[in-house]
Amino acid sequence: MAKLCKAGQQLREQIDDDYPDRDRKSDGWVADARHVAKGTSDHIPDARGIVRALDIDANLNAHPEETYALVEKIRKCAKRGDKRIKYIIYDGKIMSSILGWKRRKYKGANPHRSHFHISFTTLGDNDGKWFDLEGDRNERLKEDGGKLGQDLHRNSPSDVPSGRLGCRCNCKCGSSISLA
Ligand SMILES: [Zn+2]
């Protein structure tokens, strides 16, 4: 029985959370017979039945720019060091650790415009931890050494500047401002 690697399950869940009304027509993960016949693809289950590839429909039911922005978030997450991501293909471009996750021309037959493809490394087989797509964790480490969480427990909330708490809310206010 084929199953999608944990990292793939987690990434899809995060995208579903962010875009609950997205179109899923071009979604996919396990290869169909036609793909299997062609031979090599991360969509083909390995000997243990693990599939290390995920296709996400490019129609997020949002502004088309959002798709580019989402792919860019995944690319940056990989570049920052999430080694579970092997490569990404979207709109005629491939991004991988080759040339430091720079966008390169994709020469494959399918330019991937109806969906984007993410391949995962074996590190993602059982590692389904949350993908830091916004880069919040790194920002936080840079800003306060990651100590804010501890401070919240130790001190009264008034010791924490309210502005910084505001930034960490999950309301996407930041992204909508930058899109305006
Ligand atoms: Zn694919």
Coordinates of N, CA, C and O and ligand atoms in Angstrom, one line a residue:
M1 N 0.8 -1.2 0.0 CA 0.0 0.0 0.0 C 0.9 1.3 0.0 O 1.7 1.5 0.9
A2 N 0.7 2.1 -1.0 CA 1.6 3.3 -1.2 C 1.1 4.3 -0.2 O -0.1 4.5 0.2
K3 N 2.1 5.0 0.4 CA 1.8 6.2 1.2 C 2.7 7.3 1.0 O 3.9 7.1 0.7
L4 N 2.2 8.5 1.1 CA 3.0 9.7 0.9 C 3.9 9.9 2.1 O 3.4 9.7 3.3
C5 N 5.1 10.3 1.9 CA 6.1 10.5 3.0 C 5.5 11.6 4.0 O 4.7 12.4 3.6
K6 N 5.9 11.5 5.2 CA 5.4 12.4 6.3 C 5.6 13.8 6.0 O 4.7 14.7 6.2
A7 N 6.7 14.2 5.4 CA 7.0 15.6 5.0 C 6.0 16.1 4.0 O 5.5 17.2 4.1
G8 N 5.7 15.2 3.1 CA 4.7 15.6 2.0 C 3.3 15.8 2.6 O 2.6 16.7 2.3
Q9 N 2.9 14.9 3.6 CA 1.6 15.0 4.2 C 1.5 16.3 5.0 O 0.5 17.0 4.9
Q10 N 2.6 16.7 5.7 CA 2.6 17.9 6.5 C 2.6 19.1 5.6 O 1.8 20.0 5.9
L11 N 3.3 19.2 4.5 CA 3.4 20.3 3.7 C 2.0 20.5 3.0 O 1.4 21.6 3.0
R12 N 1.4 19.4 2.6 CA 0.0 19.5 2.0 C -1.0 20.1 3.0 O -1.9 20.9 2.7
E13 N -0.8 19.6 4.2 CA -1.8 20.1 5.3 C -1.6 21.6 5.5 O -2.6 22.3 5.7
Q14 N -0.4 22.0 5.5 CA -0.1 23.5 5.8 C -0.7 24.3 4.6 O -1.3 25.4 4.8
I15 N -0.6 23.8 3.4 CA -1.1 24.5 2.2 C -2.6 24.5 2.3 O -3.3 25.5 2.0
D16 N -3.2 23.3 2.7 CA -4.7 23.3 2.8 C -5.2 24.2 3.9 O -6.2 24.8 3.7
D17 N -4.4 24.4 4.9 CA -4.8 25.3 6.0 C -4.8 26.7 5.5 O -5.7 27.5 5.8
D18 N -3.8 27.1 4.7 CA -3.7 28.4 4.2 C -4.7 28.7 3.1 O -5.1 29.9 2.9
Y19 N -5.0 27.7 2.3 CA -5.9 27.9 1.1 C -6.9 26.8 1.1 O -6.9 25.9 0.3
P20 N -7.9 26.9 2.1 CA -8.9 25.9 2.2 C -9.8 25.7 0.9 O -10.3 24.6 0.7
D21 N -10.0 26.8 0.2 CA -10.8 26.7 -1.0 C -10.1 26.5 -2.3 O -10.6 26.7 -3.4
R22 N -8.8 26.1 -2.2 CA -8.0 25.9 -3.4 C -8.6 24.8 -4.3 O -9.2 23.8 -3.8
D23 N -8.3 24.9 -5.6 CA -8.6 23.9 -6.6 C -7.7 22.7 -6.4 O -6.5 22.9 -6.3
R24 N -8.2 21.5 -6.3 CA -7.3 20.3 -6.1 C -7.3 19.4 -7.3 O -6.8 18.3 -7.3
K25 N -7.8 19.9 -8.5 CA -7.9 19.0 -9.7 C -6.5 18.5 -10.1 O -6.4 17.3 -10.5
S26 N -5.5 19.4 -10.1 CA -4.2 18.9 -10.5 C -3.3 18.5 -9.4 O -2.1 18.3 -9.6
D27 N -3.9 18.2 -8.2 CA -3.2 17.6 -7.1 C -2.8 16.2 -7.4 O -3.5 15.6 -8.2
G28 N -1.8 15.7 -6.8 CA -1.4 14.3 -7.0 C -0.3 13.9 -6.1 O 0.4 14.8 -5.6
W29 N -0.1 12.6 -6.0 CA 1.1 12.2 -5.3 C 1.6 10.8 -5.8 O 2.7 10.7 -6.3
V30 N 0.7 9.8 -5.8 CA 1.2 8.5 -6.3 C 1.1 8.4 -7.8 O 0.1 8.9 -8.4
A31 N 2.1 7.9 -8.4 CA 2.2 7.8 -9.9 C 1.1 6.9 -10.4 O 0.7 5.8 -9.8
D32 N 0.5 7.3 -11.6 CA -0.4 6.4 -12.3 C 0.4 5.4 -13.1 O 1.6 5.5 -13.3
A33 N -0.3 4.4 -13.7 CA 0.4 3.4 -14.5 C 1.3 3.9 -15.6 O 2.4 3.4 -15.8
R34 N 0.8 5.0 -16.2 CA 1.6 5.6 -17.3 C 3.0 6.1 -16.8 O 4.0 6.0 -17.4
H35 N 3.0 6.7 -15.6 CA 4.2 7.2 -15.0 C 5.1 6.1 -14.6 O 6.3 6.1 -14.8
V36 N 4.5 5.0 -14.0 CA 5.3 3.9 -13.6 C 6.0 3.3 -14.8 O 7.2 3.0 -14.7
A37 N 5.3 3.2 -15.9 CA 5.9 2.6 -17.1 C 7.1 3.4 -17.6 O 8.1 2.9 -18.1
K38 N 7.1 4.7 -17.4 CA 8.2 5.6 -17.8 C 9.4 5.4 -16.9 O 10.5 5.8 -17.3
G39 N 9.3 4.9 -15.8 CA 10.5 4.6 -15.0 C 10.8 5.4 -13.8 O 10.2 5.1 -12.7
T40 N 11.5 6.4 -13.9 CA 12.0 7.1 -12.7 C 11.1 8.3 -12.4 O 11.0 9.3 -13.2
S41 N 10.6 8.3 -11.2 CA 9.8 9.5 -10.7 C 9.7 9.3 -9.2 O 9.6 8.2 -8.7
D42 N 9.8 10.4 -8.4 CA 9.6 10.3 -7.0 C 8.1 10.0 -6.7 O 7.8 9.8 -5.5
H43 N 7.3 10.0 -7.7 CA 5.9 9.7 -7.5 C 5.7 8.2 -7.4 O 4.6 7.7 -7.1
I44 N 6.7 7.4 -7.9 CA 6.6 6.0 -7.8 C 6.9 5.4 -6.4 O 8.0 5.8 -5.9
P45 N 6.1 4.7 -5.8 CA 6.4 4.2 -4.5 C 7.7 3.3 -4.5 O 8.0 2.6 -5.4
D46 N 8.5 3.5 -3.5 CA 9.7 2.7 -3.4 C 9.4 1.3 -2.8 O 8.2 1.0 -2.7
A47 N 10.4 0.5 -2.5 CA 10.2 -0.9 -2.1 C 9.3 -0.9 -0.9 O 8.5 -1.9 -0.7
R48 N 9.3 0.1 0.0 CA 8.5 0.1 1.2 C 7.2 0.8 1.0 O 6.4 1.0 1.9
G49 N 7.0 1.3 -0.3 CA 5.7 1.9 -0.6 C 5.6 3.4 -0.3 O 4.6 4.0 -0.4
I50 N 6.8 4.0 -0.1 CA 6.8 5.4 0.2 C 7.0 6.2 -1.0 O 7.8 6.0 -1.9
V51 N 6.1 7.2 -1.2 CA 6.1 8.2 -2.3 C 6.7 9.5 -1.8 O 6.3 10.0 -0.8
R52 N 7.7 10.0 -2.5 CA 8.4 11.2 -2.1 C 8.2 12.4 -3.0 O 9.1 13.1 -3.3
A53 N 7.0 12.5 -3.5 CA 6.6 13.6 -4.4 C 5.2 14.0 -4.2 O 4.3 13.2 -3.9
L54 N 5.0 15.3 -4.4 CA 3.6 15.9 -4.2 C 3.4 17.0 -5.3 O 4.3 17.8 -5.6
D55 N 2.2 16.9 -5.9 CA 1.8 17.9 -6.8 C 0.7 18.7 -6.2 O -0.3 18.2 -5.7
I56 N 0.8 20.0 -6.3 CA -0.2 20.9 -5.8 C -0.8 21.8 -6.9 O 0.0 22.4 -7.6
D57 N -2.1 21.7 -7.1 CA -2.7 22.5 -8.1 C -2.3 24.0 -8.0 O -2.3 24.6 -6.9
A58 N -2.0 24.6 -9.2 CA -1.5 26.0 -9.2 C -2.6 27.0 -8.9 O -2.4 28.1 -8.5
N59 N -3.9 26.5 -9.0 CA -5.0 27.4 -8.7 C -5.3 27.3 -7.2 O -6.0 26.4 -6.7
L60 N -4.8 28.3 -6.4 CA -5.0 28.3 -5.0 C -6.4 29.0 -4.6 O -6.6 29.3 -3.5
N61 N -7.1 29.4 -5.7 CA -8.3 30.2 -5.5 C -8.0 31.5 -4.8 O -8.7 32.0 -3.9
A62 N -6.9 32.1 -5.2 CA -6.4 33.3 -4.7 C -5.8 34.1 -5.9 O -5.8 33.6 -7.0
H63 N -5.3 35.2 -5.7 CA -4.6 36.0 -6.8 C -3.5 35.1 -7.3 O -2.8 34.4 -6.6
P64 N -3.3 35.0 -8.7 CA -2.3 34.1 -9.3 C -0.9 34.3 -8.7 O -0.1 33.4 -8.6
E65 N -0.6 35.5 -8.3 CA 0.7 35.8 -7.7 C 1.0 35.0 -6.5 O 2.1 34.7 -6.1
E66 N -0.1 34.6 -5.8 CA 0.0 33.9 -4.6 C 0.7 32.5 -4.8 O 1.4 32.1 -3.9
T67 N 0.5 31.9 -6.0 CA 1.1 30.7 -6.2 C 2.7 30.8 -6.3 O 3.4 30.0 -5.7
Y68 N 3.1 31.9 -7.0 CA 4.5 32.2 -7.1 C 5.1 32.5 -5.7 O 6.1 32.0 -5.3
A69 N 4.3 33.2 -4.9 CA 4.7 33.5 -3.5 C 4.8 32.3 -2.7 O 5.8 32.1 -1.9
L70 N 3.9 31.3 -2.8 CA 3.9 30.1 -2.0 C 5.2 29.3 -2.4 O 5.9 28.7 -1.6
V71 N 5.4 29.1 -3.7 CA 6.5 28.4 -4.2 C 7.8 29.0 -3.7 O 8.8 28.3 -3.3
E72 N 7.8 30.3 -3.7 CA 9.0 31.1 -3.2 C 9.2 30.8 -1.7 O 10.3 30.6 -1.2
K73 N 8.1 30.7 -0.9 CA 8.2 30.4 0.5 C 8.9 29.0 0.7 O 9.7 28.8 1.6
I74 N 8.4 28.0 -0.1 CA 8.9 26.7 0.0 C 10.4 26.7 -0.4 O 11.2 26.0 0.3
R75 N 10.7 27.4 -1.5 CA 12.1 27.5 -1.9 C 13.0 28.0 -0.8 O 14.1 27.5 -0.5
K76 N 12.6 29.1 -0.2 CA 13.4 29.8 0.8 C 13.5 28.9 2.0 O 14.5 28.9 2.7
C77 N 12.4 28.2 2.4 CA 12.5 27.2 3.5 C 13.6 26.2 3.3 O 14.3 25.9 4.2
A78 N 13.6 25.7 2.0 CA 14.7 24.7 1.7 C 16.0 25.3 1.7 O 17.0 24.8 2.3
K79 N 16.1 26.6 1.2 CA 17.4 27.3 1.2 C 17.9 27.5 2.6 O 19.1 27.5 2.9
R80 N 17.0 27.8 3.5 CA 17.4 28.1 4.9 C 17.8 26.8 5.6 O 18.3 26.9 6.7
G81 N 17.6 25.7 5.0 CA 18.2 24.5 5.5 C 17.3 23.3 5.8 O 17.7 22.3 6.5
D82 N 16.0 23.4 5.4 CA 15.1 22.3 5.6 C 15.5 21.2 4.5 O 15.0 21.3 3.3
K83 N 16.3 20.2 4.9 CA 16.8 19.3 3.9 C 15.8 18.2 3.5 O 16.1 17.3 2.8
R84 N 14.6 18.3 4.0 CA 13.5 17.3 3.6 C 13.1 17.6 2.2 O 12.6 16.8 1.5
I85 N 13.3 18.9 1.7 CA 12.9 19.3 0.4 C 14.0 19.0 -0.6 O 15.1 19.5 -0.4
K86 N 13.7 18.2 -1.6 CA 14.7 17.8 -2.6 C 14.8 18.8 -3.8 O 15.8 19.3 -4.1
Y87 N 13.6 19.0 -4.4 CA 13.5 20.0 -5.4 C 12.1 20.4 -5.7 O 11.2 19.7 -5.3
I88 N 11.9 21.5 -6.4 CA 10.6 22.1 -6.7 C 10.6 22.4 -8.2 O 11.6 22.9 -8.7
I89 N 9.5 22.1 -8.8 CA 9.3 22.5 -10.2 C 8.0 23.3 -10.4 O 7.0 22.9 -9.9
Y90 N 8.2 24.5 -11.0 CA 6.9 25.2 -11.3 C 7.2 26.2 -12.4 O 8.2 26.9 -12.5
D91 N 6.3 26.3 -13.4 CA 6.2 27.2 -14.5 C 7.6 27.3 -15.2 O 8.2 28.4 -15.4
G92 N 8.0 26.1 -15.6 CA 9.2 26.0 -16.4 C 10.5 26.2 -15.7 O 11.6 26.4 -16.3
K93 N 10.5 26.2 -14.4 CA 11.7 26.4 -13.6 C 11.8 25.3 -12.6 O 10.9 24.8 -12.0
I94 N 13.1 24.9 -12.3 CA 13.4 23.9 -11.3 C 14.3 24.6 -10.3 O 15.2 25.4 -10.6
M95 N 14.0 24.3 -9.0 CA 14.8 24.8 -7.9 C 15.3 23.7 -7.0 O 14.5 22.9 -6.6
S96 N 16.6 23.6 -6.8 CA 17.2 22.5 -6.0 C 18.4 23.1 -5.3 O 18.8 24.2 -5.5
S97 N 19.1 22.2 -4.6 CA 20.3 22.7 -3.9 C 21.4 23.0 -4.9 O 22.4 23.7 -4.5
I98 N 21.3 22.5 -6.1 CA 22.2 22.9 -7.1 C 22.2 24.4 -7.4 O 21.1 24.9 -7.5
L99 N 23.3 25.0 -7.3 CA 23.4 26.5 -7.4 C 22.6 27.2 -6.3 O 22.0 28.2 -6.5
G100 N 22.6 26.6 -5.1 CA 22.0 27.2 -4.0 C 20.6 27.6 -4.1 O 20.2 28.7 -3.7
W101 N 19.8 26.7 -4.7 CA 18.3 26.9 -4.8 C 18.0 28.1 -5.7 O 16.9 28.6 -5.7
K102 N 18.9 28.4 -6.6 CA 18.6 29.4 -7.7 C 17.5 28.8 -8.6 O 17.6 27.6 -8.9
R103 N 16.7 29.6 -9.2 CA 15.7 29.1 -10.2 C 16.4 28.9 -11.5 O 17.1 29.7 -12.0
R104 N 16.3 27.6 -12.0 CA 16.9 27.3 -13.3 C 15.9 26.9 -14.3 O 14.8 26.4 -13.9
K105 N 16.2 27.0 -15.5 CA 15.2 26.6 -16.6 C 15.0 25.0 -16.4 O 15.9 24.3 -16.3
Y106 N 13.7 24.6 -16.5 CA 13.4 23.2 -16.4 C 13.2 22.7 -17.8 O 12.4 23.2 -18.6
K107 N 14.0 21.7 -18.2 CA 14.0 21.2 -19.5 C 13.1 20.0 -19.8 O 13.0 19.4 -20.8
G108 N 12.4 19.5 -18.7 CA 11.5 18.4 -18.9 C 10.3 18.6 -19.8 O 10.0 19.8 -20.2
A109 N 9.7 17.6 -20.2 CA 8.6 17.7 -21.2 C 7.4 18.5 -20.7 O 6.8 19.3 -21.4
N110 N 7.1 18.3 -19.4 CA 5.9 19.1 -18.8 C 6.5 20.3 -18.1 O 7.2 20.1 -17.1
P111 N 6.1 21.5 -18.5 CA 6.7 22.7 -17.8 C 6.1 23.0 -16.5 O 6.5 23.9 -15.7
H112 N 5.1 22.2 -16.0 CA 4.4 22.4 -14.7 C 3.8 23.7 -14.6 O 4.3 24.6 -13.8
R113 N 2.8 24.0 -15.3 CA 2.1 25.2 -15.1 C 0.7 25.0 -14.4 O 0.3 25.9 -13.7
S114 N 0.1 23.8 -14.6 CA -1.2 23.6 -13.9 C -1.0 23.2 -12.4 O -1.9 23.3 -11.6
H115 N 0.2 22.8 -12.1 CA 0.5 22.4 -10.7 C 2.0 22.6 -10.5 O 2.8 22.8 -11.4
F116 N 2.4 22.7 -9.2 CA 3.8 22.7 -8.9 C 4.1 21.4 -8.2 O 3.3 20.7 -7.5
H117 N 5.4 20.9 -8.4 CA 5.8 19.7 -7.9 C 6.9 19.8 -6.8 O 7.8 20.7 -7.0
I118 N 6.8 19.1 -5.8 CA 7.8 19.1 -4.7 C 8.3 17.6 -4.5 O 7.5 16.7 -4.3
S119 N 9.6 17.4 -4.7 CA 10.2 16.1 -4.3 C 10.8 16.2 -3.0 O 11.4 17.3 -2.6
F120 N 10.7 15.1 -2.2 CA 11.3 15.1 -0.9 C 12.5 14.1 -0.8 O 12.5 13.1 -1.5
T121 N 13.4 14.4 0.1 CA 14.5 13.4 0.4 C 14.0 12.4 1.3 O 12.9 12.5 1.9
T122 N 14.8 11.3 1.6 CA 14.4 10.3 2.5 C 14.3 10.8 3.9 O 13.7 10.2 4.8
L123 N 14.9 12.0 4.2 CA 14.8 12.6 5.5 C 13.4 12.9 5.9 O 13.0 13.1 7.0
G124 N 12.6 13.1 4.8 CA 11.1 13.4 5.1 C 10.3 12.2 5.2 O 9.1 12.3 5.4
D125 N 10.8 11.0 5.1 CA 10.0 9.8 5.2 C 9.2 9.7 6.5 O 8.0 9.5 6.4
N126 N 9.9 10.0 7.6 CA 9.2 9.9 8.9 C 9.2 11.2 9.6 O 8.7 11.3 10.8
D127 N 9.7 12.2 9.0 CA 9.8 13.5 9.7 C 8.7 14.4 9.2 O 8.9 15.0 8.1
G128 N 7.6 14.5 9.9 CA 6.5 15.4 9.5 C 6.4 16.6 10.3 O 5.3 17.2 10.6
K129 N 7.6 17.2 10.7 CA 7.5 18.4 11.6 C 7.1 19.6 10.7 O 7.2 19.6 9.5
W130 N 6.5 20.6 11.3 CA 6.0 21.8 10.7 C 7.0 22.4 9.8 O 8.2 22.6 10.2
F131 N 6.6 22.9 8.6 CA 7.5 23.6 7.7 C 7.5 25.1 8.1 O 6.4 25.7 8.1
D132 N 8.7 25.6 8.3 CA 8.8 27.0 8.7 C 8.7 27.9 7.4 O 9.7 28.5 7.0
L133 N 7.6 28.0 6.8 CA 7.5 28.6 5.5 C 7.6 30.1 5.6 O 8.1 30.8 4.6
E134 N 7.3 30.7 6.7 CA 7.3 32.2 6.8 C 8.7 32.6 7.3 O 9.0 33.8 7.3
G135 N 9.5 31.7 7.7 CA 10.8 32.0 8.3 C 10.8 32.7 9.7 O 11.7 33.3 10.1
D136 N 9.6 32.4 10.3 CA 9.4 33.0 11.7 C 10.5 32.6 12.7 O 10.9 33.4 13.5
R137 N 10.8 31.3 12.6 CA 11.6 30.8 13.7 C 13.0 31.4 13.6 O 13.6 31.8 14.6
N138 N 13.5 31.6 12.3 CA 14.8 32.2 12.2 C 14.8 33.6 12.6 O 15.7 34.1 13.2
E139 N 13.7 34.3 12.2 CA 13.6 35.7 12.6 C 13.6 35.8 14.1 O 14.3 36.7 14.6
R140 N 12.9 34.9 14.7 CA 12.8 35.0 16.2 C 14.2 34.8 16.8 O 14.6 35.4 17.8
L141 N 14.9 33.8 16.3 CA 16.2 33.5 16.8 C 17.1 34.7 16.7 O 17.9 35.1 17.5
K142 N 17.0 35.4 15.5 CA 17.8 36.6 15.2 C 17.5 37.7 16.2 O 18.3 38.4 16.7
E143 N 16.2 37.9 16.4 CA 15.7 39.0 17.2 C 16.0 38.9 18.7 O 16.4 39.8 19.3
D144 N 15.7 37.8 19.2 CA 15.7 37.7 20.7 C 16.3 36.4 21.2 O 16.2 36.0 22.3
G145 N 17.0 35.7 20.3 CA 17.7 34.5 20.7 C 16.7 33.4 21.0 O 17.1 32.4 21.7
G146 N 15.5 33.5 20.6 CA 14.5 32.5 20.8 C 14.0 32.4 22.3 O 13.4 31.5 22.7
K147 N 14.3 33.5 23.1 CA 14.0 33.4 24.5 C 12.7 33.9 24.8 O 12.2 33.8 26.0
L148 N 12.0 34.5 23.9 CA 10.7 35.1 24.2 C 9.7 34.2 24.8 O 9.1 34.5 25.8
G149 N 9.7 33.0 24.3 CA 8.8 32.0 24.9 C 9.0 31.7 26.4 O 8.0 31.7 27.2
Q150 N 10.3 31.7 26.7 CA 10.6 31.5 28.1 C 10.2 32.7 29.0 O 9.6 32.5 30.0
D151 N 10.5 33.8 28.4 CA 10.1 35.1 29.1 C 8.6 35.2 29.4 O 8.3 35.6 30.5
L152 N 7.9 34.7 28.5 CA 6.4 34.7 28.7 C 6.0 33.9 29.9 O 5.1 34.3 30.6
H153 N 6.7 32.8 30.1 CA 6.3 32.0 31.3 C 6.8 32.6 32.6 O 6.2 32.6 33.6
R154 N 8.0 33.2 32.5 CA 8.7 33.7 33.7 C 8.2 35.0 34.2 O 8.0 35.3 35.3
N155 N 8.0 35.9 33.2 CA 7.6 37.3 33.6 C 6.1 37.6 33.2 O 5.5 36.8 32.6
S156 N 5.7 38.7 33.7 CA 4.3 39.1 33.4 C 4.3 39.5 31.9 O 5.2 39.9 31.4
P157 N 3.1 39.3 31.3 CA 3.0 39.6 29.8 C 3.4 41.1 29.5 O 3.8 41.4 28.4
S158 N 3.3 42.0 30.5 CA 3.6 43.4 30.2 C 5.1 43.6 30.0 O 5.5 44.6 29.5
D159 N 5.9 42.6 30.3 CA 7.3 42.7 30.1 C 7.7 42.5 28.6 O 8.8 42.8 28.1
V160 N 6.7 42.0 27.8 CA 6.9 41.7 26.4 C 6.3 42.9 25.6 O 5.1 43.1 25.7
P161 N 7.1 43.5 24.8 CA 6.5 44.6 23.9 C 5.3 44.0 23.1 O 5.5 43.0 22.5
S162 N 4.2 44.7 23.2 CA 3.0 44.2 22.5 C 3.2 44.1 21.0 O 2.6 43.2 20.4
G163 N 4.0 45.0 20.4 CA 4.2 45.0 19.0 C 4.7 43.6 18.5 O 4.3 43.1 17.5
R164 N 5.6 43.1 19.3 CA 6.2 41.8 18.9 C 5.3 40.7 19.0 O 5.3 39.8 18.2
L165 N 4.4 40.7 20.0 CA 3.4 39.7 20.1 C 2.5 39.8 18.9 O 2.1 38.8 18.4
G166 N 2.1 41.0 18.5 CA 1.2 41.2 17.4 C 1.8 40.5 16.1 O 1.1 39.9 15.3
C167 N 3.1 40.6 15.9 CA 3.7 40.1 14.7 C 3.6 38.6 14.7 O 3.6 38.0 13.6
R168 N 3.4 38.0 15.8 CA 3.4 36.5 15.8 C 2.0 35.9 15.7 O 1.8 34.7 15.8
C169 N 1.0 36.8 15.5 CA -0.3 36.2 15.4 C -0.5 35.5 14.1 O 0.4 35.7 13.2
N170 N -1.5 34.8 13.9 CA -1.6 33.9 12.7 C -2.5 34.5 11.7 O -3.1 33.8 10.9
C171 N -2.7 35.9 11.7 CA -3.8 36.5 10.9 C -3.4 36.8 9.5 O -4.2 37.3 8.8
K172 N -2.1 36.6 9.2 CA -1.6 36.9 7.8 C -1.6 38.4 7.5 O -1.6 38.7 6.4
C173 N -1.7 39.2 8.5 CA -1.8 40.6 8.3 C -0.6 41.1 7.5 O -0.7 41.9 6.5
G174 N 0.6 40.5 7.8 CA 1.8 40.9 7.1 C 1.8 40.6 5.7 O 2.1 41.5 4.9
S175 N 1.3 39.4 5.3 CA 1.3 39.1 3.9 C 0.3 39.9 3.1 O 0.6 40.3 1.9
S176 N -0.9 40.2 3.7 CA -1.8 41.0 2.9 C -1.3 42.4 2.7 O -1.6 43.0 1.7
I177 N -0.6 42.9 3.7 CA 0.0 44.3 3.5 C 1.0 44.3 2.4 O 0.9 45.2 1.5
S178 N 1.8 43.3 2.3 CA 2.9 43.3 1.3 C 2.3 43.1 -0.1 O 2.9 43.4 -1.1
L179 N 1.1 42.5 -0.2 CA 0.5 42.2 -1.5 C -0.3 43.5 -2.0 O -0.5 43.6 -3.2
A180 N -0.6 44.3 -1.1 CA -1.5 45.5 -1.5 C -0.7 46.4 -2.4 O 0.5 46.5 -2.3
Ligands
ZN1 ZN 4.9 15.8 -9.8

